Short mmCIF file of C-alpha atoms in Angstrom, two decimals:
data_model
loop_
_atom_site.label_atom_id
_atom_site.label_comp_id
_atom_site.label_asym_id
_atom_site.label_seq_id
_atom_site.Cartn_x
_atom_site.Cartn_y
_atom_site.Cartn_z
CA MET L 1 14.11 12.38 -7.88
CA MET L 2 16.44 10.09 -5.96
CA SER L 3 19.50 11.11 -3.96
CA LEU L 4 22.46 8.92 -4.78
CA ILE L 5 24.75 7.40 -2.16
CA LYS L 6 27.96 5.67 -3.14
CA CYS L 7 28.89 3.04 -0.58
CA ASP L 8 31.68 0.48 -1.02
CA GLY L 9 31.63 1.22 -4.73
CA LYS L 10 27.97 0.21 -4.97
CA THR L 11 24.99 2.32 -6.00
CA GLN L 12 22.67 2.99 -3.08
CA PHE L 13 19.86 5.52 -2.88
CA SER L 14 18.85 5.35 0.76
CA LYS L 15 19.79 3.88 4.11
CA VAL L 16 16.15 2.96 4.72
CA ILE L 17 14.28 0.28 2.75
CA SER L 18 10.78 -1.21 2.82
CA VAL L 19 10.35 -4.80 1.70
CA LEU L 20 7.12 -6.46 0.63
CA LEU L 21 7.79 -10.04 1.67
CA LYS L 22 5.59 -12.72 0.12
CA PRO L 23 5.60 -16.07 1.94
CA THR L 24 3.40 -17.50 -0.85
CA ASP L 25 1.16 -16.71 -3.81
CA MET L 26 -1.44 -19.12 -2.46
CA CYS L 27 -4.70 -17.78 -1.04
CA ASN L 28 -7.89 -19.19 0.43
CA LEU L 29 -10.04 -16.51 -1.29
CA ARG L 30 -10.75 -15.74 -4.93
CA CYS L 31 -11.54 -12.03 -4.94
CA LYS L 32 -13.10 -10.81 -8.17
CA TYR L 33 -10.53 -8.10 -8.82
CA CYS L 34 -7.33 -9.92 -7.80
CA PHE L 35 -4.62 -10.06 -10.49
CA GLN L 36 -3.15 -13.08 -8.71
CA GLN L 37 -5.79 -15.31 -10.32
CA ASP L 38 -4.08 -14.82 -13.67
CA LYS L 39 -0.89 -16.25 -12.17
CA GLY L 40 -2.82 -19.30 -10.98
CA TYR L 41 -2.30 -18.81 -7.23
CA ALA L 42 0.95 -20.74 -7.54
CA LYS L 43 1.52 -23.42 -4.91
CA ASN L 44 4.81 -22.01 -3.71
CA LYS L 45 6.40 -21.17 -0.38
CA LEU L 46 9.29 -18.94 0.57
CA SER L 47 12.05 -21.15 1.96
CA ALA L 48 14.03 -20.40 5.10
CA ALA L 49 17.24 -20.57 3.05
CA THR L 50 15.98 -17.94 0.60
CA LEU L 51 14.89 -15.60 3.40
CA LYS L 52 18.23 -16.00 5.22
CA LYS L 53 20.12 -15.26 2.01
CA PHE L 54 18.00 -12.17 1.42
CA CYS L 55 18.71 -10.90 4.94
CA ASP L 56 22.45 -11.60 4.63
CA ILE L 57 22.81 -9.59 1.43
CA THR L 58 20.40 -6.80 2.41
CA PHE L 59 20.55 -5.97 6.12
CA PRO L 60 24.27 -4.97 6.22
CA HIS L 61 23.59 -2.04 3.88
CA TYR L 62 20.64 -0.38 5.63
CA ASP L 63 20.07 1.34 8.95
CA SER L 64 16.35 0.56 8.97
CA VAL L 65 14.27 -2.12 7.24
CA GLY L 66 10.48 -2.27 7.13
CA ILE L 67 9.04 -5.70 6.42
CA VAL L 68 5.47 -6.02 5.12
CA PHE L 69 4.20 -9.59 4.91
CA HIS L 70 2.08 -9.77 1.77
CA GLY L 71 0.83 -12.30 -0.73
CA GLY L 72 -1.10 -14.26 -1.79
CA GLU L 73 -2.28 -14.62 1.77
CA PRO L 74 0.59 -14.40 4.29
CA THR L 75 -1.39 -16.28 6.96
CA PHE L 76 -2.15 -19.16 4.59
CA PHE L 77 0.28 -21.59 6.29
CA GLY L 78 -0.73 -20.61 9.83
CA LYS L 79 0.92 -18.97 12.83
CA SER L 80 3.82 -21.40 13.18
CA ALA L 81 4.98 -20.76 9.62
CA LEU L 82 4.82 -16.98 10.06
CA GLN L 83 6.64 -17.34 13.37
CA ARG L 84 9.55 -19.09 11.64
CA TYR L 85 9.89 -16.20 9.20
CA VAL L 86 9.72 -13.64 12.02
CA ASP L 87 12.33 -15.53 14.05
CA ILE L 88 14.74 -15.47 11.09
CA LEU L 89 14.16 -11.77 10.49
CA LYS L 90 14.63 -10.85 14.15
CA TYR L 91 17.80 -12.93 14.44
CA LYS L 92 19.29 -11.36 11.31
CA ALA L 93 18.27 -7.84 12.34
CA LYS L 94 20.09 -8.32 15.65
CA GLU L 95 23.09 -9.87 13.92
CA TYR L 96 23.52 -6.90 11.60
CA GLY L 97 22.36 -4.21 14.02
CA VAL L 98 19.51 -3.00 11.84
CA LYS L 99 16.27 -1.46 13.07
CA MET L 100 13.27 -3.40 11.85
CA LYS L 101 9.51 -2.81 11.80
CA LEU L 102 7.06 -5.60 10.97
CA SER L 103 3.61 -5.31 9.44
CA MET L 104 1.24 -7.49 7.44
CA GLN L 105 -1.52 -7.12 4.87
CA SER L 106 -4.04 -9.96 5.16
CA ASN L 107 -7.57 -10.92 4.13
CA GLY L 108 -8.28 -11.47 7.82
CA THR L 109 -10.12 -14.78 7.43
CA LEU L 110 -7.62 -17.19 8.99
CA LEU L 111 -6.90 -15.48 12.31
CA ASP L 112 -7.72 -17.01 15.69
CA VAL L 113 -7.00 -16.07 19.30
CA ASP L 114 -3.46 -17.51 19.31
CA PHE L 115 -2.64 -15.78 16.03
CA VAL L 116 -3.93 -12.41 17.26
CA LYS L 117 -2.01 -12.75 20.54
CA TYR L 118 1.14 -13.52 18.58
CA LEU L 119 0.71 -10.48 16.33
CA LYS L 120 0.23 -8.28 19.38
CA ASN L 121 3.21 -9.74 21.19
CA GLU L 122 5.48 -9.22 18.17
CA GLN L 123 4.03 -5.74 17.55
CA ILE L 124 3.15 -6.63 13.96
CA HIS L 125 0.91 -3.91 12.58
CA LEU L 126 -1.99 -5.43 10.66
CA GLY L 127 -3.88 -4.20 7.63
CA ILE L 128 -6.93 -6.10 6.39
CA SER L 129 -8.45 -6.06 2.91
CA PHE L 130 -12.19 -5.75 3.40
CA ASP L 131 -14.90 -4.22 1.23
CA GLY L 132 -17.36 -3.57 4.02
CA LEU L 133 -21.05 -3.59 3.07
CA HIS L 134 -20.35 -5.28 -0.29
CA ASN L 135 -17.62 -7.64 0.84
CA ASP L 136 -19.61 -10.80 0.06
CA GLU L 137 -20.08 -9.62 -3.52
CA THR L 138 -16.39 -9.05 -4.21
CA ARG L 139 -14.34 -10.99 -1.66
CA HIS L 140 -16.59 -13.39 0.35
CA SER L 141 -16.09 -14.74 3.92
CA THR L 142 -17.40 -11.55 5.51
CA GLN L 143 -18.30 -13.15 8.83
CA SER L 144 -14.78 -14.55 9.21
CA VAL L 145 -13.36 -11.05 8.73
CA LEU L 146 -15.81 -9.56 11.24
CA ASN L 147 -14.85 -12.25 13.75
CA SER L 148 -11.19 -11.33 13.28
CA LEU L 149 -11.89 -7.60 13.66
CA SER L 150 -13.72 -8.36 16.88
CA LEU L 151 -10.76 -10.38 18.17
CA LEU L 152 -8.32 -7.67 17.23
CA LYS L 153 -10.39 -5.09 19.06
CA LYS L 154 -10.67 -7.35 22.10
CA TYR L 155 -6.88 -7.59 22.34
CA ASP L 156 -6.41 -3.89 21.60
CA LEU L 157 -4.57 -4.44 18.34
CA LYS L 158 -5.18 -1.52 16.00
CA VAL L 159 -5.99 -2.38 12.42
CA GLY L 160 -6.58 -0.50 9.19
CA VAL L 161 -8.79 -1.62 6.32
CA ILE L 162 -8.16 -1.28 2.60
CA THR L 163 -11.35 -1.18 0.54
CA VAL L 164 -11.18 -1.55 -3.23
CA VAL L 165 -13.76 0.68 -4.92
CA THR L 166 -15.51 -0.83 -7.94
CA ASP L 167 -18.87 -0.23 -9.60
CA VAL L 168 -20.27 -2.59 -6.97
CA ASN L 169 -19.68 -0.21 -4.05
CA CYS L 170 -18.94 3.16 -5.67
CA HIS L 171 -22.46 4.47 -5.03
CA ASP L 172 -22.53 4.12 -1.24
CA LEU L 173 -19.13 5.24 0.06
CA ILE L 174 -20.76 7.30 2.81
CA GLU L 175 -22.83 4.36 4.04
CA ASN L 176 -19.72 2.18 4.01
CA TYR L 177 -17.82 4.85 5.97
CA GLU L 178 -20.50 4.87 8.67
CA TYR L 179 -20.28 1.07 8.75
CA MET L 180 -16.50 1.24 9.29
CA LYS L 181 -16.96 3.83 12.03
CA LYS L 182 -19.09 1.37 13.95
CA LEU L 183 -16.36 -1.25 13.53
CA GLY L 184 -13.76 1.29 14.66
CA THR L 185 -11.38 0.59 11.76
CA SER L 186 -9.52 3.16 9.72
CA ILE L 187 -10.18 2.91 6.00
CA LYS L 188 -8.16 3.48 2.86
CA LEU L 189 -10.11 3.61 -0.40
CA SER L 190 -8.33 2.28 -3.47
CA ALA L 191 -9.82 2.71 -6.95
CA PHE L 192 -9.96 -0.58 -8.84
CA GLU L 193 -7.24 -0.80 -11.47
CA ASP L 194 -7.44 -3.67 -13.97
CA CYS L 195 -3.93 -4.45 -15.15
CA VAL L 196 -4.79 -7.78 -16.70
CA ASP L 197 -8.16 -7.90 -18.41
CA ASN L 198 -11.65 -6.47 -18.18
CA ARG L 199 -13.53 -7.90 -15.21
CA ASP L 200 -17.29 -7.73 -14.75
CA ILE L 201 -17.03 -5.30 -11.83
CA GLY L 202 -15.12 -2.40 -13.46
CA LEU L 203 -15.17 1.21 -12.31
CA ASP L 204 -16.66 4.25 -14.00
CA ILE L 205 -14.02 6.91 -13.25
CA ASN L 206 -16.39 9.86 -13.50
CA LYS L 207 -18.82 8.21 -11.10
CA PHE L 208 -15.96 7.42 -8.76
CA ILE L 209 -14.73 11.03 -8.73
CA SER L 210 -18.25 12.35 -8.16
CA SER L 211 -18.87 9.89 -5.31
CA MET L 212 -15.53 10.71 -3.69
CA LYS L 213 -16.26 14.45 -3.75
CA LYS L 214 -19.63 13.91 -2.07
CA PHE L 215 -17.99 11.63 0.45
CA PHE L 216 -15.31 14.22 1.20
CA ASP L 217 -17.94 16.90 1.88
CA TYR L 218 -19.66 14.56 4.30
CA TRP L 219 -16.43 13.44 5.96
CA TYR L 220 -14.94 16.94 6.37
CA ASN L 221 -18.05 18.05 8.24
CA ASP L 222 -18.44 14.92 10.34
CA GLU L 223 -18.05 15.92 13.97
CA THR L 224 -18.24 12.26 15.06
CA CYS L 225 -15.40 10.95 12.89
CA ASN L 226 -13.43 8.41 14.93
CA ILE L 227 -11.38 6.65 12.22
CA GLY L 228 -8.68 7.56 9.74
CA VAL L 229 -9.76 7.97 6.10
CA ASP L 230 -7.44 7.93 3.10
CA PRO L 231 -6.83 9.29 0.54
CA PHE L 232 -8.44 12.37 2.14
CA GLU L 233 -6.00 12.64 5.04
CA ALA L 234 -3.01 11.95 2.78
CA ILE L 235 -4.05 14.73 0.41
CA ILE L 236 -4.64 17.21 3.24
CA LYS L 237 -1.24 16.34 4.69
CA SER L 238 0.34 16.94 1.26
CA ILE L 239 -1.38 20.33 0.97
CA ILE L 240 -0.04 21.37 4.37
CA LEU L 241 3.50 20.10 3.80
CA GLY L 242 3.81 20.97 0.12
CA TYR L 243 4.85 17.45 -0.88
CA SER L 244 3.73 13.82 -0.63
CA ASN L 245 5.45 10.81 0.90
CA GLN L 246 2.87 8.27 -0.28
CA CYS L 247 4.50 5.45 -2.28
CA SER L 248 2.09 6.05 -5.20
CA HIS L 249 2.96 9.75 -5.33
CA SER L 250 6.70 9.77 -4.78
CA SER L 251 9.74 7.96 -6.13
CA CYS L 252 9.39 4.44 -4.73
CA LEU L 253 12.20 2.80 -6.72
CA SER L 254 14.87 3.67 -4.17
CA ARG L 255 12.77 2.82 -1.13
CA TRP L 256 10.70 -0.28 -1.93
CA MET L 257 11.27 -3.78 -3.24
CA CYS L 258 9.38 -7.07 -3.16
CA LEU L 259 10.75 -10.52 -2.33
CA GLU L 260 8.79 -13.18 -4.20
CA PRO L 261 8.42 -16.74 -2.82
CA ASN L 262 10.93 -18.08 -5.38
CA GLY L 263 13.55 -15.49 -4.41
CA ASP L 264 12.95 -13.07 -7.28
CA VAL L 265 13.18 -9.39 -6.39
CA THR L 266 10.58 -7.19 -8.10
CA PRO L 267 9.53 -3.51 -7.84
CA CYS L 268 6.53 -4.22 -5.60
CA ASP L 269 3.74 -6.73 -5.04
CA ARG L 270 1.64 -5.35 -7.90
CA PHE L 271 1.58 -6.99 -11.31
CA PHE L 272 4.74 -6.28 -13.33
CA PRO L 273 5.79 -8.11 -16.51
CA LYS L 274 8.83 -10.36 -16.19
CA GLU L 275 11.14 -7.84 -17.88
CA TYR L 276 10.96 -5.64 -14.78
CA THR L 277 12.27 -8.32 -12.40
CA TYR L 278 15.52 -7.28 -10.72
CA GLY L 279 17.02 -10.76 -10.38
CA ASN L 280 17.03 -13.61 -7.85
CA VAL L 281 18.63 -13.33 -4.41
CA MET L 282 20.22 -16.76 -4.74
CA ASN L 283 22.32 -15.36 -7.59
CA MET L 284 23.35 -12.19 -5.72
CA SER L 285 26.11 -11.40 -3.26
CA ASP L 286 24.81 -7.89 -2.51
CA ILE L 287 21.20 -6.67 -2.76
CA ARG L 288 22.45 -3.41 -4.27
CA GLN L 289 23.10 -5.36 -7.44
CA ILE L 290 19.40 -4.85 -8.19
CA TYR L 291 20.17 -1.20 -8.98
CA GLU L 292 22.38 -2.37 -11.84
CA SER L 293 19.89 -4.92 -13.20
CA GLU L 294 18.22 -4.58 -16.58
CA GLY L 295 14.81 -4.69 -14.94
CA PHE L 296 15.54 -1.81 -12.56
CA LEU L 297 17.23 0.33 -15.22
CA ARG L 298 14.37 -0.30 -17.64
CA LEU L 299 11.83 0.78 -15.03
CA LEU L 300 13.93 3.76 -13.91
CA THR L 301 14.45 5.01 -17.48
CA GLY L 302 10.75 4.82 -18.33
CA SER L 303 9.83 6.45 -15.03
CA ILE L 304 12.22 9.36 -15.60
CA LYS L 305 10.76 9.99 -19.06
CA ARG L 306 7.23 10.11 -17.66
CA ARG L 307 8.12 12.26 -14.67
CA THR L 308 10.02 14.70 -16.89
CA LYS L 309 6.88 15.18 -18.98
CA CYS L 310 4.77 15.60 -15.84
CA LYS L 311 7.12 18.16 -14.35
CA GLN L 312 6.95 20.27 -17.52
CA VAL L 313 3.17 20.42 -17.82
CA CYS L 314 1.55 19.76 -14.43
CA LYS L 315 1.20 22.27 -11.59
CA LEU L 316 0.70 19.45 -9.12
CA TYR L 317 3.99 17.70 -9.81
CA GLN L 318 5.42 18.54 -6.38
CA TYR L 319 2.52 16.65 -4.79
CA CYS L 320 2.47 13.70 -7.19
CA GLU L 321 5.91 13.25 -8.81
CA GLY L 322 4.38 11.53 -11.80
CA GLY L 323 2.35 8.99 -9.85
CA CYS L 324 2.70 5.23 -9.57
CA ASN L 325 4.84 3.36 -12.11
CA ASN L 326 2.53 0.38 -12.06
CA GLU L 327 -0.61 2.45 -12.61
CA ALA L 328 1.01 4.37 -15.46
CA MET L 329 2.19 1.13 -17.06
CA CYS L 330 -1.28 -0.42 -16.87
CA GLN L 331 -3.19 2.64 -18.07
CA VAL L 332 -1.19 4.54 -20.71
CA GLY L 333 2.29 3.05 -20.69
CA LEU L 334 5.21 3.55 -18.31
CA GLU L 335 6.62 6.58 -20.16
CA ASN L 336 3.30 8.41 -20.43
CA ASN L 337 1.07 10.42 -18.12
CA CYS L 338 -2.59 11.47 -17.98
CA GLY L 339 -4.01 8.04 -17.23
CA THR L 340 -7.11 7.48 -15.09
CA SER L 341 -5.13 7.60 -11.82
CA CYS L 342 -3.69 10.95 -12.88
CA MET L 343 -7.17 12.27 -13.61
CA ILE L 344 -8.50 11.04 -10.25
CA PHE L 345 -5.64 12.63 -8.33
CA LYS L 346 -5.96 15.99 -10.06
CA GLU L 347 -9.71 16.14 -9.58
CA LEU L 348 -9.63 15.16 -5.91
CA PHE L 349 -6.58 17.24 -5.01
CA ASN L 350 -7.92 20.43 -6.56
CA TYR L 351 -11.39 19.86 -5.15
CA ILE L 352 -10.10 19.24 -1.63
CA LYS L 353 -7.67 22.16 -1.74
CA ASN L 354 -10.38 24.57 -2.90
CA TYR L 355 -12.84 23.22 -0.35
CA ILE L 356 -10.57 23.57 2.66
CA GLN L 357 -9.47 27.04 1.56
CA GLN L 358 -13.11 28.06 1.73
CA HIS L 359 -13.92 26.17 4.92
CA SER L 360 -10.65 26.10 6.88
CA PHE L 361 -12.16 28.46 9.46
CA GLU L 362 -14.84 25.92 10.37
CA ILE L 363 -13.13 22.57 10.77
CA LYS L 364 -15.61 20.14 12.29
CA ASN L 365 -13.88 16.80 11.75
CA PRO L 366 -11.60 16.03 14.74
CA LYS L 367 -9.22 14.09 12.48
CA VAL L 368 -8.68 17.17 10.31
CA SER L 369 -8.11 19.26 13.43
CA LEU L 370 -5.40 16.82 14.53
CA LEU L 371 -3.70 17.03 11.13
CA VAL L 372 -3.61 20.82 11.31
CA GLU L 373 -2.41 20.73 14.90
CA HIS L 374 0.38 18.28 14.06
CA PHE L 375 1.56 19.47 10.64
CA GLY L 376 0.55 23.14 10.58
CA SER L 377 -2.13 25.32 9.01
CA PHE L 378 -3.33 25.07 5.42
CA LYS L 379 -1.21 26.86 2.84
#
């Protein structure tokens, strides 16, 4: 599951780490499905001292660090605030000789020309949360997002869109795909998962699976496809390679962590109860102490129990590795499998694999052709 490295007497699983860095929990939107609303959109802000301490105890132990600005809304305090964080990170990366890649997940409503130019200059890859045709029903401020997408295109800054699928938009995935094609933005579809309480938007899993299969048929045969589409491309890549490197279908515990605005280190930006917190950076001298924390060990133990069950009974384990800890925890409990995410993955994976086995000789979608060309033929 995780290869163990012993370094300076400390437990370390990898020399590469990805960090979800949250400048704040505050946000200018109130999306219907956001779990952050249950935390009250806390009026907090990551301090320079906390970020410097995090860098000092983390960067010396890794060859490469990926930073993903997240939230809340990471652009909430404006360009100058983000610039201060970036300056600290770049200075520390140079000081410790670590390779660093910057990216950001945003709602895309607070960007202007100066902000876009800055992102381009710093080579910060941008992902935007946007529900397309039904955005006003679930997220609001659609025109602001469209203005930002137009700006990003004008300055040749590539952007990907994450769309949350609920009962509001489940029925017209194909129409939304055509809409995104016109915008020229890649799209990743994420099934709504309610970890907190039942919202009025929900998602009928059977309807979702049926809609996704119809969408796949349409997408696979689309000769005019000009954007990336996940999870379809991720699944096809997994079929070709024989394994998955997606965070939700591989062991993320050794490769991801989240820095909260108050300095707490957690598994990721998704909702996790307090007992899974790894500790606070202001009380650490070495980030690798998180691997000895009660929160990490509790999560690791539960994850191993679930994955062991999965490995014994599921033929798709090599492609899934027991799925996402957070999704399992929310659906059937951390130590258990066969939740809704498991059902969705099995249905889509098997459907796509069978489909491409029957139609691999007539690939029409140029994106699929590129995948085959780059990674090899279907197995």
